[in-house]
Coordinates of C-alpha atoms in Angstrom, one line a residue:
X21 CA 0.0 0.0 0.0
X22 CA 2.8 2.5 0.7
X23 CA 4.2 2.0 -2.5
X24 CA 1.5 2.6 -4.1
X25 CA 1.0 6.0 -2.5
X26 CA 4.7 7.0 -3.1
X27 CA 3.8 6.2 -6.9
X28 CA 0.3 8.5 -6.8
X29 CA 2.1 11.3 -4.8
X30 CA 5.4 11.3 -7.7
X31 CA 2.7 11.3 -10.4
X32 CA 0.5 13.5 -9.1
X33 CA 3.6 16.0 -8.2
X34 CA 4.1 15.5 -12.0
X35 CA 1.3 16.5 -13.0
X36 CA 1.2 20.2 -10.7
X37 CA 4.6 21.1 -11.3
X38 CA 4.1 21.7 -14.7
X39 CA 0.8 23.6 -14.1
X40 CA 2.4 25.8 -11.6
X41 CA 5.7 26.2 -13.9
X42 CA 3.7 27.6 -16.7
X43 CA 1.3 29.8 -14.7
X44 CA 4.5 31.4 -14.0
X45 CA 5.8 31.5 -17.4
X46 CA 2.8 33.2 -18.4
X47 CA 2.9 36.0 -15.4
X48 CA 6.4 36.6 -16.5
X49 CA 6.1 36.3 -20.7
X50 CA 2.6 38.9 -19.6
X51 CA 4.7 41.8 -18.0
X52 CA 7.1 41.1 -20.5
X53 CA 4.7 41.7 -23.1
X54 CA 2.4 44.0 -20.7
X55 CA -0.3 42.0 -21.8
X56 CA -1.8 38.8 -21.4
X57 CA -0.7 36.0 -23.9
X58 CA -1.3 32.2 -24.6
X59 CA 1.5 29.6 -24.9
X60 CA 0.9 26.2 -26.6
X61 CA 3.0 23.0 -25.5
X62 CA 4.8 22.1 -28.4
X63 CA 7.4 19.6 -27.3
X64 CA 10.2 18.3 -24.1
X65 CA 13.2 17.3 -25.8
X66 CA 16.0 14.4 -24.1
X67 CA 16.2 16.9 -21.1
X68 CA 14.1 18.1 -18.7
X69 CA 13.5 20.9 -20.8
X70 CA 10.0 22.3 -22.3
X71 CA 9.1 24.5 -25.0
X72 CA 6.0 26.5 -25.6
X73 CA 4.6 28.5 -28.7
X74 CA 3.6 31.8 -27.6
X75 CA 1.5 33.9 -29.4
X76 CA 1.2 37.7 -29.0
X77 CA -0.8 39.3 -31.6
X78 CA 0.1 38.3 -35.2
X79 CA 3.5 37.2 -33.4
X80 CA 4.8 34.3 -32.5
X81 CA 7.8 33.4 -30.5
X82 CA 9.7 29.7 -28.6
X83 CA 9.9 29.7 -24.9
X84 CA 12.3 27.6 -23.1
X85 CA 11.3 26.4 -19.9
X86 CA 14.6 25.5 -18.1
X87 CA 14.1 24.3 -14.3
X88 CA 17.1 25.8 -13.2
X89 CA 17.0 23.3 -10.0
X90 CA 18.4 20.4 -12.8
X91 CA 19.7 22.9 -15.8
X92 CA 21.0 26.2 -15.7
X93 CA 20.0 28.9 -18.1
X94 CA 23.3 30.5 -18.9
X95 CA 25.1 28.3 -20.3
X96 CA 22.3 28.0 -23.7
X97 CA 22.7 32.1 -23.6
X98 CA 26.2 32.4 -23.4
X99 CA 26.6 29.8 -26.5
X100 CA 23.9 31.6 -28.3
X101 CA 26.0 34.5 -27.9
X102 CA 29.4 32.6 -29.0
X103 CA 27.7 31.3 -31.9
X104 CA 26.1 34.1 -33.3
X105 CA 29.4 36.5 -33.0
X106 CA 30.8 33.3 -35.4
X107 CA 28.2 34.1 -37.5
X108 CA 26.4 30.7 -36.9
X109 CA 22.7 31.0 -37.3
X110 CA 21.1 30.8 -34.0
X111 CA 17.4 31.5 -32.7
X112 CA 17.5 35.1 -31.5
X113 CA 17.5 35.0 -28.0
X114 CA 14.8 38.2 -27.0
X115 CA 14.2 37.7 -23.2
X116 CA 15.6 35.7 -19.8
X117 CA 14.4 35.2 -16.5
X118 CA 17.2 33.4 -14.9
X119 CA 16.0 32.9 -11.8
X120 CA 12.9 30.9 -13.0
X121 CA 14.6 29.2 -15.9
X122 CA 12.7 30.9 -18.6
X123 CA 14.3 32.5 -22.1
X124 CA 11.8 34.1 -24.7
X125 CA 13.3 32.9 -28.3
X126 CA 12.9 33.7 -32.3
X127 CA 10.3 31.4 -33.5
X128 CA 12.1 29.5 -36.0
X129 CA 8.9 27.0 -37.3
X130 CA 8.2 23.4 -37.3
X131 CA 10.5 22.3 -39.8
X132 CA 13.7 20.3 -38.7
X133 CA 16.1 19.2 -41.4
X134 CA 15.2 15.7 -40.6
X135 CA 12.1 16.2 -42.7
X136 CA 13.4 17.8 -45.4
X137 CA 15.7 14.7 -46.0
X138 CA 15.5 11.9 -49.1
X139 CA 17.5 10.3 -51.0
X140 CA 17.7 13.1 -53.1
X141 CA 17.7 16.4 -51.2
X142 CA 20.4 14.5 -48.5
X143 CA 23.6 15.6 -50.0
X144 CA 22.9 19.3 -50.9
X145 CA 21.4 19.9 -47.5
X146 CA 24.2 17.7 -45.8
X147 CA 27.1 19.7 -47.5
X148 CA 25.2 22.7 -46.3
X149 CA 25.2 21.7 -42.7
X150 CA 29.0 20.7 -42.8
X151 CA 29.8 24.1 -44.1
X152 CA 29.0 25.2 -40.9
X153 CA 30.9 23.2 -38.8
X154 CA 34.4 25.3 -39.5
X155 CA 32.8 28.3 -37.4
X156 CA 31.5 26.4 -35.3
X157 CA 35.0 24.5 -34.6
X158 CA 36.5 27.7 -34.0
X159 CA 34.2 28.8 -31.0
X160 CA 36.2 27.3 -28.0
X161 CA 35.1 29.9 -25.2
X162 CA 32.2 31.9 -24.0
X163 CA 32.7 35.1 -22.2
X164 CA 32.9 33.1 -19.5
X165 CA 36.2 31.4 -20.0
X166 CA 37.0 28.2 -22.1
X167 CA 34.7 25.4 -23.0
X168 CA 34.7 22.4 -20.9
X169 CA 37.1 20.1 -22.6
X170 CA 36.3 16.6 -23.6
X171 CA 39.1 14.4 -22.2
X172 CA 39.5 10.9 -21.3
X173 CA 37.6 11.5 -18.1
X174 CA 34.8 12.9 -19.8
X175 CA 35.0 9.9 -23.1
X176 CA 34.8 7.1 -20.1
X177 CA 32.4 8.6 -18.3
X178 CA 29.9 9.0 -21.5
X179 CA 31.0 5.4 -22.3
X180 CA 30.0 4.2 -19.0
X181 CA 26.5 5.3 -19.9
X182 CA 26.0 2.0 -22.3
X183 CA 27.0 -0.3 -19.7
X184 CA 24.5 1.0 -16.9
X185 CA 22.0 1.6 -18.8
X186 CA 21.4 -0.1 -21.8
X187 CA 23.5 -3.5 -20.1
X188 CA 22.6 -3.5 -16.8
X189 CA 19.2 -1.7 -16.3
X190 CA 17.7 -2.0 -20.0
X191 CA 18.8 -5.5 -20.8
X192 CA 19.3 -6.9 -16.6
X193 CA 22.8 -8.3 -17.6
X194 CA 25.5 -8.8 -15.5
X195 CA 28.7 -8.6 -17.2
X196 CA 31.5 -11.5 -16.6
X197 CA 34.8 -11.0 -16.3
X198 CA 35.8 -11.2 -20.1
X199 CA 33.1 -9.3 -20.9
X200 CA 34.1 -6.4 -18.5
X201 CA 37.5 -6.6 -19.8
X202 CA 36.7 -7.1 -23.7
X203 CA 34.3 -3.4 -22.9
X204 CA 37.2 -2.1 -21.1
X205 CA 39.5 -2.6 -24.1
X206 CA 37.2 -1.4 -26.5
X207 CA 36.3 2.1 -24.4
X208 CA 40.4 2.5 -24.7
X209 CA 41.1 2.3 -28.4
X210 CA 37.6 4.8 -28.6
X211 CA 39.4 7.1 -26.2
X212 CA 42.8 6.8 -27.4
X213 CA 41.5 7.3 -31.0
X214 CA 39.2 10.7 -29.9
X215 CA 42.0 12.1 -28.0
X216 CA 44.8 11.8 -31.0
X217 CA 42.8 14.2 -33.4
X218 CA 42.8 17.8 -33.4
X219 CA 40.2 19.4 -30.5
X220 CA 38.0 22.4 -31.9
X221 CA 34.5 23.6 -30.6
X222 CA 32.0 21.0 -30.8
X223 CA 28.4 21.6 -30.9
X224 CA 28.4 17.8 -29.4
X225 CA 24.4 17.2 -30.8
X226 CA 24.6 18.2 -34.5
X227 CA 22.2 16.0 -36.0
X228 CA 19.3 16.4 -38.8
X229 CA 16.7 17.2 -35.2
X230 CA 19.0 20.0 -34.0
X231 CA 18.5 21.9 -37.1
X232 CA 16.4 23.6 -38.0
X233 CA 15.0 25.1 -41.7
X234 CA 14.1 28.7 -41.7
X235 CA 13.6 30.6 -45.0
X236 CA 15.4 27.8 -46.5
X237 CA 18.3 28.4 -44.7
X238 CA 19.5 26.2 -41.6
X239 CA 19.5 27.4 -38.0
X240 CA 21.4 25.5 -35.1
X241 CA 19.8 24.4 -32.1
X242 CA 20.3 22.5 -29.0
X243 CA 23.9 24.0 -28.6
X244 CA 24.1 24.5 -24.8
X245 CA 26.3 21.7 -24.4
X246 CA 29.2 22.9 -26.6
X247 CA 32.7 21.6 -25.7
X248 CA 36.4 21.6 -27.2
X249 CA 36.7 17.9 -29.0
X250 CA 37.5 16.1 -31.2
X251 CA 37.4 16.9 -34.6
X252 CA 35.1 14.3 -36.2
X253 CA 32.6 14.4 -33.7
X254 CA 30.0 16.7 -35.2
X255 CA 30.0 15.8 -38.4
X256 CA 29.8 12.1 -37.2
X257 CA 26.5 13.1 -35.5
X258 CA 25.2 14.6 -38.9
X259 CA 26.0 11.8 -41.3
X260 CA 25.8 8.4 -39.7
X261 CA 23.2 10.3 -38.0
X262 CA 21.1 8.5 -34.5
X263 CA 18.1 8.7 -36.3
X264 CA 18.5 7.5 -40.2
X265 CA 20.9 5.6 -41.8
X266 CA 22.2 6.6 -45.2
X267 CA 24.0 4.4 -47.9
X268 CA 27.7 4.1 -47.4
X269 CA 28.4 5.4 -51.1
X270 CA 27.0 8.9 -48.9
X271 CA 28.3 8.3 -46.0
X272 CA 31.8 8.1 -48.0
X273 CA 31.2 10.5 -50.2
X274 CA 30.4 13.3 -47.3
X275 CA 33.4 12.1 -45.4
X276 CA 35.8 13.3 -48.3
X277 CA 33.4 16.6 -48.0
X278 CA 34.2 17.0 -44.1
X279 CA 37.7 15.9 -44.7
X280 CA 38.5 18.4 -48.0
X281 CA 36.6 21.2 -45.5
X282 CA 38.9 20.4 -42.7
X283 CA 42.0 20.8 -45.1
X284 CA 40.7 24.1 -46.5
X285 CA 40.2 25.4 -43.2
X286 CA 43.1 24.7 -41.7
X287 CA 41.8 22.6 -38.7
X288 CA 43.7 19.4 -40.5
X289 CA 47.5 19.6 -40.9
X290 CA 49.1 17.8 -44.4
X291 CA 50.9 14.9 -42.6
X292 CA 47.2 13.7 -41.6
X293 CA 45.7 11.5 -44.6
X294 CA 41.8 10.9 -45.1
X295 CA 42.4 7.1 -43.9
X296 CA 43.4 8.5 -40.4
X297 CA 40.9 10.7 -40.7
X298 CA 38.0 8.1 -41.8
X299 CA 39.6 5.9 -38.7
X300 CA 38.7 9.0 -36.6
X301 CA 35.7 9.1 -38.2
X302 CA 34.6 5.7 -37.6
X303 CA 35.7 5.3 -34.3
X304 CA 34.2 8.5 -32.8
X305 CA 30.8 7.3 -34.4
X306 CA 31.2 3.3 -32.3
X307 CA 31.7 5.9 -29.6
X308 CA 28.7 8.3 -29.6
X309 CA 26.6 5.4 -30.8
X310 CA 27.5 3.5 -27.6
X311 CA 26.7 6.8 -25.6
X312 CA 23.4 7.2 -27.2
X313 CA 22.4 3.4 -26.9
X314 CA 22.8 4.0 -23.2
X315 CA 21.2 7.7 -22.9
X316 CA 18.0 5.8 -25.2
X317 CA 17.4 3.2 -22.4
X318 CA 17.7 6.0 -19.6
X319 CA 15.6 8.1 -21.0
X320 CA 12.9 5.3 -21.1
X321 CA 14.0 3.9 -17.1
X322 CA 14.7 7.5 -15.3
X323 CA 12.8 9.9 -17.1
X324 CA 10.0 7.8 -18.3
X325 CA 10.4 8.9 -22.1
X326 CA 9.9 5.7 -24.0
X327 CA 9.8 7.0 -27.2
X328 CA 13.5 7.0 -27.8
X329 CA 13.3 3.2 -27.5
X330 CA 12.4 2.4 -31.3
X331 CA 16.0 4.7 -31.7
X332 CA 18.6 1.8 -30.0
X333 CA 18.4 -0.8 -32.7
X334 CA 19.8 2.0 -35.5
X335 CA 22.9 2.6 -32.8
X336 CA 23.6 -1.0 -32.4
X337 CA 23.7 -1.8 -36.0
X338 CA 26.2 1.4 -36.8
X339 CA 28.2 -0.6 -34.1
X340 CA 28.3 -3.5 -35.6
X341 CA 28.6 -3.1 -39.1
X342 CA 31.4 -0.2 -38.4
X343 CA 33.1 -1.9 -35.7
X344 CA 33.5 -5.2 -37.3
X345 CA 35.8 -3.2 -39.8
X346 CA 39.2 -2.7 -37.2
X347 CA 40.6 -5.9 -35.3
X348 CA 40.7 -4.3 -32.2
X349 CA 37.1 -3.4 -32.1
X350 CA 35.9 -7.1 -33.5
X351 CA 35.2 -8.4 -30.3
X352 CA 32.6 -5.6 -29.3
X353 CA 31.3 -5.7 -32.8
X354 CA 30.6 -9.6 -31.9
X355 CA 29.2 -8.6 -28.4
X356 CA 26.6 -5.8 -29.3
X357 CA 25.9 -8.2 -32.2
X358 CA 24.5 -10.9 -29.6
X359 CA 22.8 -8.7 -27.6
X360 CA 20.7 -7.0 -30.7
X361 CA 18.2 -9.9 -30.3
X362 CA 18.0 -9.4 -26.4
X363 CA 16.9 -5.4 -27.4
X364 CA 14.4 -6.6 -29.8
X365 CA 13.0 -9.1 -27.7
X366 CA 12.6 -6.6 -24.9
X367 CA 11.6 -3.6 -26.7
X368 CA 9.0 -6.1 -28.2
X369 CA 7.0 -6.9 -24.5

Protein backbone atom coordinates (compact mmCIF):
# COMPACT_ATOMS: atom_id res chain seq x y z
CA UNK A 1 0.00 0.00 0.00
CA UNK A 2 2.84 2.46 0.73
CA UNK A 3 4.24 2.04 -2.53
CA UNK A 4 1.47 2.60 -4.12
CA UNK A 5 1.02 5.95 -2.55
CA UNK A 6 4.73 7.00 -3.07
CA UNK A 7 3.85 6.23 -6.88
CA UNK A 8 0.27 8.53 -6.84
CA UNK A 9 2.10 11.35 -4.78
CA UNK A 10 5.38 11.31 -7.74
CA UNK A 11 2.73 11.27 -10.40
CA UNK A 12 0.52 13.47 -9.11
CA UNK A 13 3.64 15.96 -8.18
CA UNK A 14 4.15 15.46 -12.00
CA UNK A 15 1.31 16.52 -13.03
CA UNK A 16 1.25 20.18 -10.70
CA UNK A 17 4.62 21.09 -11.33
CA UNK A 18 4.08 21.70 -14.67
CA UNK A 19 0.81 23.57 -14.06
CA UNK A 20 2.38 25.85 -11.63
CA UNK A 21 5.75 26.21 -13.87
CA UNK A 22 3.69 27.60 -16.71
CA UNK A 23 1.26 29.84 -14.75
CA UNK A 24 4.53 31.42 -14.01
CA UNK A 25 5.80 31.46 -17.42
CA UNK A 26 2.80 33.20 -18.38
CA UNK A 27 2.94 36.00 -15.36
CA UNK A 28 6.39 36.55 -16.50
CA UNK A 29 6.07 36.28 -20.68
CA UNK A 30 2.62 38.92 -19.57
CA UNK A 31 4.66 41.80 -17.99
CA UNK A 32 7.08 41.15 -20.54
CA UNK A 33 4.73 41.72 -23.13
CA UNK A 34 2.44 43.99 -20.69
CA UNK A 35 -0.34 41.95 -21.83
CA UNK A 36 -1.79 38.75 -21.38
CA UNK A 37 -0.70 36.01 -23.91
CA UNK A 38 -1.29 32.24 -24.57
CA UNK A 39 1.49 29.56 -24.91
CA UNK A 40 0.89 26.24 -26.59
CA UNK A 41 3.03 23.04 -25.51
CA UNK A 42 4.76 22.09 -28.39
CA UNK A 43 7.39 19.62 -27.29
CA UNK A 44 10.19 18.34 -24.13
CA UNK A 45 13.23 17.26 -25.83
CA UNK A 46 16.01 14.40 -24.10
CA UNK A 47 16.20 16.86 -21.08
CA UNK A 48 14.06 18.10 -18.73
CA UNK A 49 13.47 20.88 -20.79
CA UNK A 50 10.00 22.31 -22.34
CA UNK A 51 9.12 24.53 -25.02
CA UNK A 52 5.98 26.53 -25.56
CA UNK A 53 4.62 28.55 -28.70
CA UNK A 54 3.64 31.76 -27.63
CA UNK A 55 1.47 33.95 -29.44
CA UNK A 56 1.16 37.74 -29.03
CA UNK A 57 -0.81 39.29 -31.60
CA UNK A 58 0.07 38.26 -35.15
CA UNK A 59 3.46 37.23 -33.41
CA UNK A 60 4.81 34.27 -32.46
CA UNK A 61 7.80 33.39 -30.51
CA UNK A 62 9.67 29.75 -28.59
CA UNK A 63 9.86 29.70 -24.86
CA UNK A 64 12.29 27.64 -23.08
CA UNK A 65 11.34 26.38 -19.85
CA UNK A 66 14.62 25.47 -18.07
CA UNK A 67 14.11 24.25 -14.34
CA UNK A 68 17.13 25.79 -13.18
CA UNK A 69 16.96 23.26 -9.98
CA UNK A 70 18.35 20.38 -12.80
CA UNK A 71 19.69 22.94 -15.78
CA UNK A 72 20.95 26.17 -15.70
CA UNK A 73 19.96 28.87 -18.11
CA UNK A 74 23.26 30.49 -18.85
CA UNK A 75 25.12 28.29 -20.34
CA UNK A 76 22.32 28.04 -23.67
CA UNK A 77 22.72 32.08 -23.61
CA UNK A 78 26.22 32.40 -23.41
CA UNK A 79 26.61 29.83 -26.53
CA UNK A 80 23.87 31.61 -28.30
CA UNK A 81 25.97 34.55 -27.94
CA UNK A 82 29.38 32.63 -29.02
CA UNK A 83 27.66 31.27 -31.89
CA UNK A 84 26.05 34.13 -33.28
CA UNK A 85 29.43 36.51 -33.04
CA UNK A 86 30.77 33.27 -35.37
CA UNK A 87 28.15 34.10 -37.52
CA UNK A 88 26.36 30.71 -36.87
CA UNK A 89 22.67 30.98 -37.27
CA UNK A 90 21.05 30.82 -33.98
CA UNK A 91 17.45 31.48 -32.69
CA UNK A 92 17.54 35.11 -31.45
CA UNK A 93 17.53 35.03 -27.99
CA UNK A 94 14.78 38.24 -27.04
CA UNK A 95 14.17 37.71 -23.21
CA UNK A 96 15.61 35.71 -19.85
CA UNK A 97 14.37 35.17 -16.49
CA UNK A 98 17.21 33.44 -14.93
CA UNK A 99 15.96 32.86 -11.84
CA UNK A 100 12.87 30.86 -12.96
CA UNK A 101 14.62 29.21 -15.89
CA UNK A 102 12.71 30.86 -18.64
CA UNK A 103 14.28 32.55 -22.10
CA UNK A 104 11.80 34.15 -24.73
CA UNK A 105 13.33 32.89 -28.27
CA UNK A 106 12.90 33.66 -32.26
CA UNK A 107 10.27 31.37 -33.52
CA UNK A 108 12.08 29.45 -35.97
CA UNK A 109 8.89 26.98 -37.31
CA UNK A 110 8.25 23.42 -37.28
CA UNK A 111 10.52 22.34 -39.82
CA UNK A 112 13.72 20.32 -38.74
CA UNK A 113 16.05 19.16 -41.45
CA UNK A 114 15.24 15.67 -40.56
CA UNK A 115 12.12 16.21 -42.69
CA UNK A 116 13.39 17.80 -45.39
CA UNK A 117 15.69 14.67 -45.96
CA UNK A 118 15.45 11.94 -49.06
CA UNK A 119 17.54 10.33 -50.98
CA UNK A 120 17.73 13.07 -53.10
CA UNK A 121 17.74 16.36 -51.18
CA UNK A 122 20.40 14.55 -48.45
CA UNK A 123 23.65 15.63 -50.00
CA UNK A 124 22.89 19.31 -50.91
CA UNK A 125 21.37 19.87 -47.52
CA UNK A 126 24.16 17.69 -45.82
CA UNK A 127 27.12 19.74 -47.47
CA UNK A 128 25.25 22.73 -46.31
CA UNK A 129 25.19 21.73 -42.69
CA UNK A 130 29.02 20.70 -42.76
CA UNK A 131 29.78 24.11 -44.15
CA UNK A 132 29.05 25.19 -40.92
CA UNK A 133 30.90 23.19 -38.75
CA UNK A 134 34.43 25.31 -39.49
CA UNK A 135 32.77 28.33 -37.44
CA UNK A 136 31.47 26.43 -35.31
CA UNK A 137 34.95 24.49 -34.61
CA UNK A 138 36.49 27.75 -34.04
CA UNK A 139 34.18 28.77 -31.03
CA UNK A 140 36.19 27.31 -27.97
CA UNK A 141 35.05 29.91 -25.15
CA UNK A 142 32.18 31.93 -24.03
CA UNK A 143 32.70 35.13 -22.20
CA UNK A 144 32.86 33.13 -19.52
CA UNK A 145 36.21 31.37 -19.96
CA UNK A 146 37.04 28.17 -22.10
CA UNK A 147 34.70 25.43 -23.00
CA UNK A 148 34.68 22.38 -20.93
CA UNK A 149 37.12 20.13 -22.63
CA UNK A 150 36.31 16.64 -23.60
CA UNK A 151 39.14 14.43 -22.19
CA UNK A 152 39.51 10.94 -21.27
CA UNK A 153 37.63 11.48 -18.09
CA UNK A 154 34.76 12.90 -19.82
CA UNK A 155 35.02 9.90 -23.08
CA UNK A 156 34.78 7.07 -20.09
CA UNK A 157 32.35 8.65 -18.32
CA UNK A 158 29.89 9.02 -21.51
CA UNK A 159 31.00 5.43 -22.30
CA UNK A 160 30.04 4.23 -18.99
CA UNK A 161 26.49 5.29 -19.94
CA UNK A 162 25.99 2.01 -22.34
CA UNK A 163 27.03 -0.31 -19.70
CA UNK A 164 24.54 1.02 -16.87
CA UNK A 165 21.96 1.57 -18.85
CA UNK A 166 21.42 -0.08 -21.85
CA UNK A 167 23.48 -3.49 -20.12
CA UNK A 168 22.62 -3.51 -16.84
CA UNK A 169 19.19 -1.72 -16.29
CA UNK A 170 17.68 -2.04 -20.03
CA UNK A 171 18.79 -5.54 -20.84
CA UNK A 172 19.32 -6.94 -16.57
CA UNK A 173 22.80 -8.28 -17.62
CA UNK A 174 25.55 -8.84 -15.53
CA UNK A 175 28.67 -8.63 -17.25
CA UNK A 176 31.48 -11.47 -16.58
CA UNK A 177 34.83 -10.96 -16.29
CA UNK A 178 35.79 -11.22 -20.13
CA UNK A 179 33.06 -9.27 -20.93
CA UNK A 180 34.09 -6.38 -18.50
CA UNK A 181 37.50 -6.57 -19.80
CA UNK A 182 36.67 -7.07 -23.68
CA UNK A 183 34.26 -3.37 -22.91
CA UNK A 184 37.18 -2.14 -21.07
CA UNK A 185 39.53 -2.56 -24.06
CA UNK A 186 37.22 -1.43 -26.53
CA UNK A 187 36.27 2.06 -24.44
CA UNK A 188 40.36 2.55 -24.69
CA UNK A 189 41.11 2.31 -28.36
CA UNK A 190 37.63 4.81 -28.60
CA UNK A 191 39.36 7.13 -26.21
CA UNK A 192 42.82 6.80 -27.39
CA UNK A 193 41.46 7.33 -30.98
CA UNK A 194 39.19 10.68 -29.90
CA UNK A 195 42.02 12.12 -27.98
CA UNK A 196 44.79 11.75 -30.97
CA UNK A 197 42.76 14.19 -33.39
CA UNK A 198 42.82 17.77 -33.44
CA UNK A 199 40.21 19.44 -30.49
CA UNK A 200 38.05 22.40 -31.92
CA UNK A 201 34.54 23.63 -30.63
CA UNK A 202 31.96 21.00 -30.77
CA UNK A 203 28.44 21.57 -30.95
CA UNK A 204 28.40 17.80 -29.42
CA UNK A 205 24.45 17.19 -30.79
CA UNK A 206 24.65 18.17 -34.52
CA UNK A 207 22.15 15.99 -35.95
CA UNK A 208 19.35 16.38 -38.83
CA UNK A 209 16.73 17.21 -35.24
CA UNK A 210 19.00 20.01 -34.00
CA UNK A 211 18.47 21.86 -37.12
CA UNK A 212 16.37 23.64 -37.99
CA UNK A 213 15.00 25.15 -41.68
CA UNK A 214 14.05 28.68 -41.70
CA UNK A 215 13.59 30.60 -45.05
CA UNK A 216 15.42 27.84 -46.50
CA UNK A 217 18.31 28.37 -44.73
CA UNK A 218 19.54 26.19 -41.65
CA UNK A 219 19.53 27.37 -37.96
CA UNK A 220 21.41 25.50 -35.08
CA UNK A 221 19.84 24.39 -32.05
CA UNK A 222 20.25 22.49 -29.01
CA UNK A 223 23.92 24.01 -28.61
CA UNK A 224 24.09 24.47 -24.84
CA UNK A 225 26.30 21.68 -24.35
CA UNK A 226 29.23 22.92 -26.63
CA UNK A 227 32.67 21.61 -25.68
CA UNK A 228 36.35 21.61 -27.18
CA UNK A 229 36.73 17.87 -29.02
CA UNK A 230 37.46 16.06 -31.21
CA UNK A 231 37.43 16.90 -34.59
CA UNK A 232 35.10 14.29 -36.19
CA UNK A 233 32.61 14.40 -33.69
CA UNK A 234 30.02 16.74 -35.15
CA UNK A 235 30.01 15.78 -38.45
CA UNK A 236 29.84 12.12 -37.21
CA UNK A 237 26.45 13.10 -35.51
CA UNK A 238 25.21 14.58 -38.94
CA UNK A 239 25.96 11.82 -41.34
CA UNK A 240 25.75 8.41 -39.69
CA UNK A 241 23.22 10.31 -38.00
CA UNK A 242 21.09 8.53 -34.52
CA UNK A 243 18.12 8.70 -36.31
CA UNK A 244 18.51 7.50 -40.21
CA UNK A 245 20.90 5.60 -41.78
CA UNK A 246 22.15 6.63 -45.16
CA UNK A 247 23.98 4.39 -47.93
CA UNK A 248 27.72 4.05 -47.43
CA UNK A 249 28.41 5.40 -51.14
CA UNK A 250 26.97 8.90 -48.93
CA UNK A 251 28.29 8.33 -45.98
CA UNK A 252 31.84 8.09 -48.02
CA UNK A 253 31.19 10.55 -50.19
CA UNK A 254 30.42 13.26 -47.35
CA UNK A 255 33.42 12.12 -45.37
CA UNK A 256 35.78 13.34 -48.32
CA UNK A 257 33.41 16.58 -47.97
CA UNK A 258 34.24 17.02 -44.14
CA UNK A 259 37.70 15.86 -44.69
CA UNK A 260 38.51 18.35 -48.03
CA UNK A 261 36.59 21.24 -45.53
CA UNK A 262 38.86 20.42 -42.75
CA UNK A 263 42.00 20.76 -45.11
CA UNK A 264 40.70 24.10 -46.49
CA UNK A 265 40.19 25.43 -43.15
CA UNK A 266 43.12 24.71 -41.68
CA UNK A 267 41.78 22.58 -38.72
CA UNK A 268 43.70 19.40 -40.46
CA UNK A 269 47.46 19.62 -40.85
CA UNK A 270 49.10 17.83 -44.36
CA UNK A 271 50.87 14.92 -42.58
CA UNK A 272 47.23 13.66 -41.63
CA UNK A 273 45.67 11.54 -44.63
CA UNK A 274 41.81 10.91 -45.14
CA UNK A 275 42.40 7.12 -43.93
CA UNK A 276 43.42 8.54 -40.35
CA UNK A 277 40.90 10.67 -40.66
CA UNK A 278 38.00 8.05 -41.75
CA UNK A 279 39.60 5.91 -38.73
CA UNK A 280 38.73 8.98 -36.58
CA UNK A 281 35.74 9.09 -38.16
CA UNK A 282 34.56 5.71 -37.55
CA UNK A 283 35.70 5.27 -34.26
CA UNK A 284 34.19 8.50 -32.78
CA UNK A 285 30.85 7.32 -34.36
CA UNK A 286 31.18 3.35 -32.33
CA UNK A 287 31.74 5.89 -29.59
CA UNK A 288 28.68 8.31 -29.62
CA UNK A 289 26.56 5.38 -30.81
CA UNK A 290 27.46 3.45 -27.64
CA UNK A 291 26.72 6.76 -25.60
CA UNK A 292 23.38 7.23 -27.21
CA UNK A 293 22.45 3.40 -26.88
CA UNK A 294 22.78 3.96 -23.16
CA UNK A 295 21.21 7.67 -22.94
CA UNK A 296 17.97 5.82 -25.23
CA UNK A 297 17.43 3.22 -22.38
CA UNK A 298 17.69 5.98 -19.56
CA UNK A 299 15.55 8.05 -20.96
CA UNK A 300 12.86 5.32 -21.15
CA UNK A 301 13.98 3.87 -17.10
CA UNK A 302 14.65 7.55 -15.31
CA UNK A 303 12.85 9.90 -17.12
CA UNK A 304 10.02 7.76 -18.31
CA UNK A 305 10.38 8.91 -22.11
CA UNK A 306 9.86 5.74 -24.00
CA UNK A 307 9.84 7.03 -27.20
CA UNK A 308 13.49 6.96 -27.76
CA UNK A 309 13.30 3.18 -27.52
CA UNK A 310 12.44 2.44 -31.27
CA UNK A 311 15.95 4.68 -31.73
CA UNK A 312 18.59 1.80 -30.04
CA UNK A 313 18.43 -0.76 -32.73
CA UNK A 314 19.79 1.95 -35.46
CA UNK A 315 22.87 2.63 -32.83
CA UNK A 316 23.58 -0.99 -32.40
CA UNK A 317 23.71 -1.81 -36.03
CA UNK A 318 26.20 1.39 -36.77
CA UNK A 319 28.16 -0.59 -34.06
CA UNK A 320 28.30 -3.49 -35.61
CA UNK A 321 28.64 -3.07 -39.14
CA UNK A 322 31.44 -0.25 -38.41
CA UNK A 323 33.12 -1.94 -35.74
CA UNK A 324 33.48 -5.19 -37.27
CA UNK A 325 35.81 -3.19 -39.82
CA UNK A 326 39.16 -2.72 -37.22
CA UNK A 327 40.60 -5.93 -35.34
CA UNK A 328 40.74 -4.34 -32.17
CA UNK A 329 37.13 -3.39 -32.07
CA UNK A 330 35.88 -7.05 -33.50
CA UNK A 331 35.19 -8.37 -30.28
CA UNK A 332 32.65 -5.56 -29.27
CA UNK A 333 31.29 -5.73 -32.81
CA UNK A 334 30.64 -9.63 -31.90
CA UNK A 335 29.23 -8.60 -28.42
CA UNK A 336 26.64 -5.83 -29.31
CA UNK A 337 25.94 -8.22 -32.22
CA UNK A 338 24.53 -10.87 -29.57
CA UNK A 339 22.78 -8.66 -27.61
CA UNK A 340 20.73 -7.00 -30.67
CA UNK A 341 18.19 -9.91 -30.33
CA UNK A 342 17.98 -9.43 -26.38
CA UNK A 343 16.91 -5.41 -27.44
CA UNK A 344 14.39 -6.60 -29.80
CA UNK A 345 13.01 -9.14 -27.67
CA UNK A 346 12.61 -6.63 -24.87
CA UNK A 347 11.58 -3.61 -26.66
CA UNK A 348 8.97 -6.05 -28.20
CA UNK A 349 7.02 -6.87 -24.53
Amino acid sequence: MLAIIKQFLVKSHEVTLPVIRKEKLLQWLASHFGQPVTAALICGDASFRRYYRVKCGHLSFIVMDTPVALIATEPFVEVAAAYAMADIPVPEIIAVEPQQGFILLQDLGDISLLSRLDNDTVEPWYHAALALLPQVAKVRATTQGALPQYDAEFVMRELAIFSEWLLQHHLGMRLTEPQQTMLAAAFSVLCDSALAQPQVGMHRDFHSRNLMVHDEKLYVIDFQDAVVGPMTYDAVSLIRDCYIRWPDAVVERLQVAHFDLCRQQGLLADNHDLAEYIQWFDLMGIQRHLKAAGIFARLYHRDQKPGYLKDIPLTLSYIVDVAARYPALQPLAAFVGEIQPLVAAKDGQ
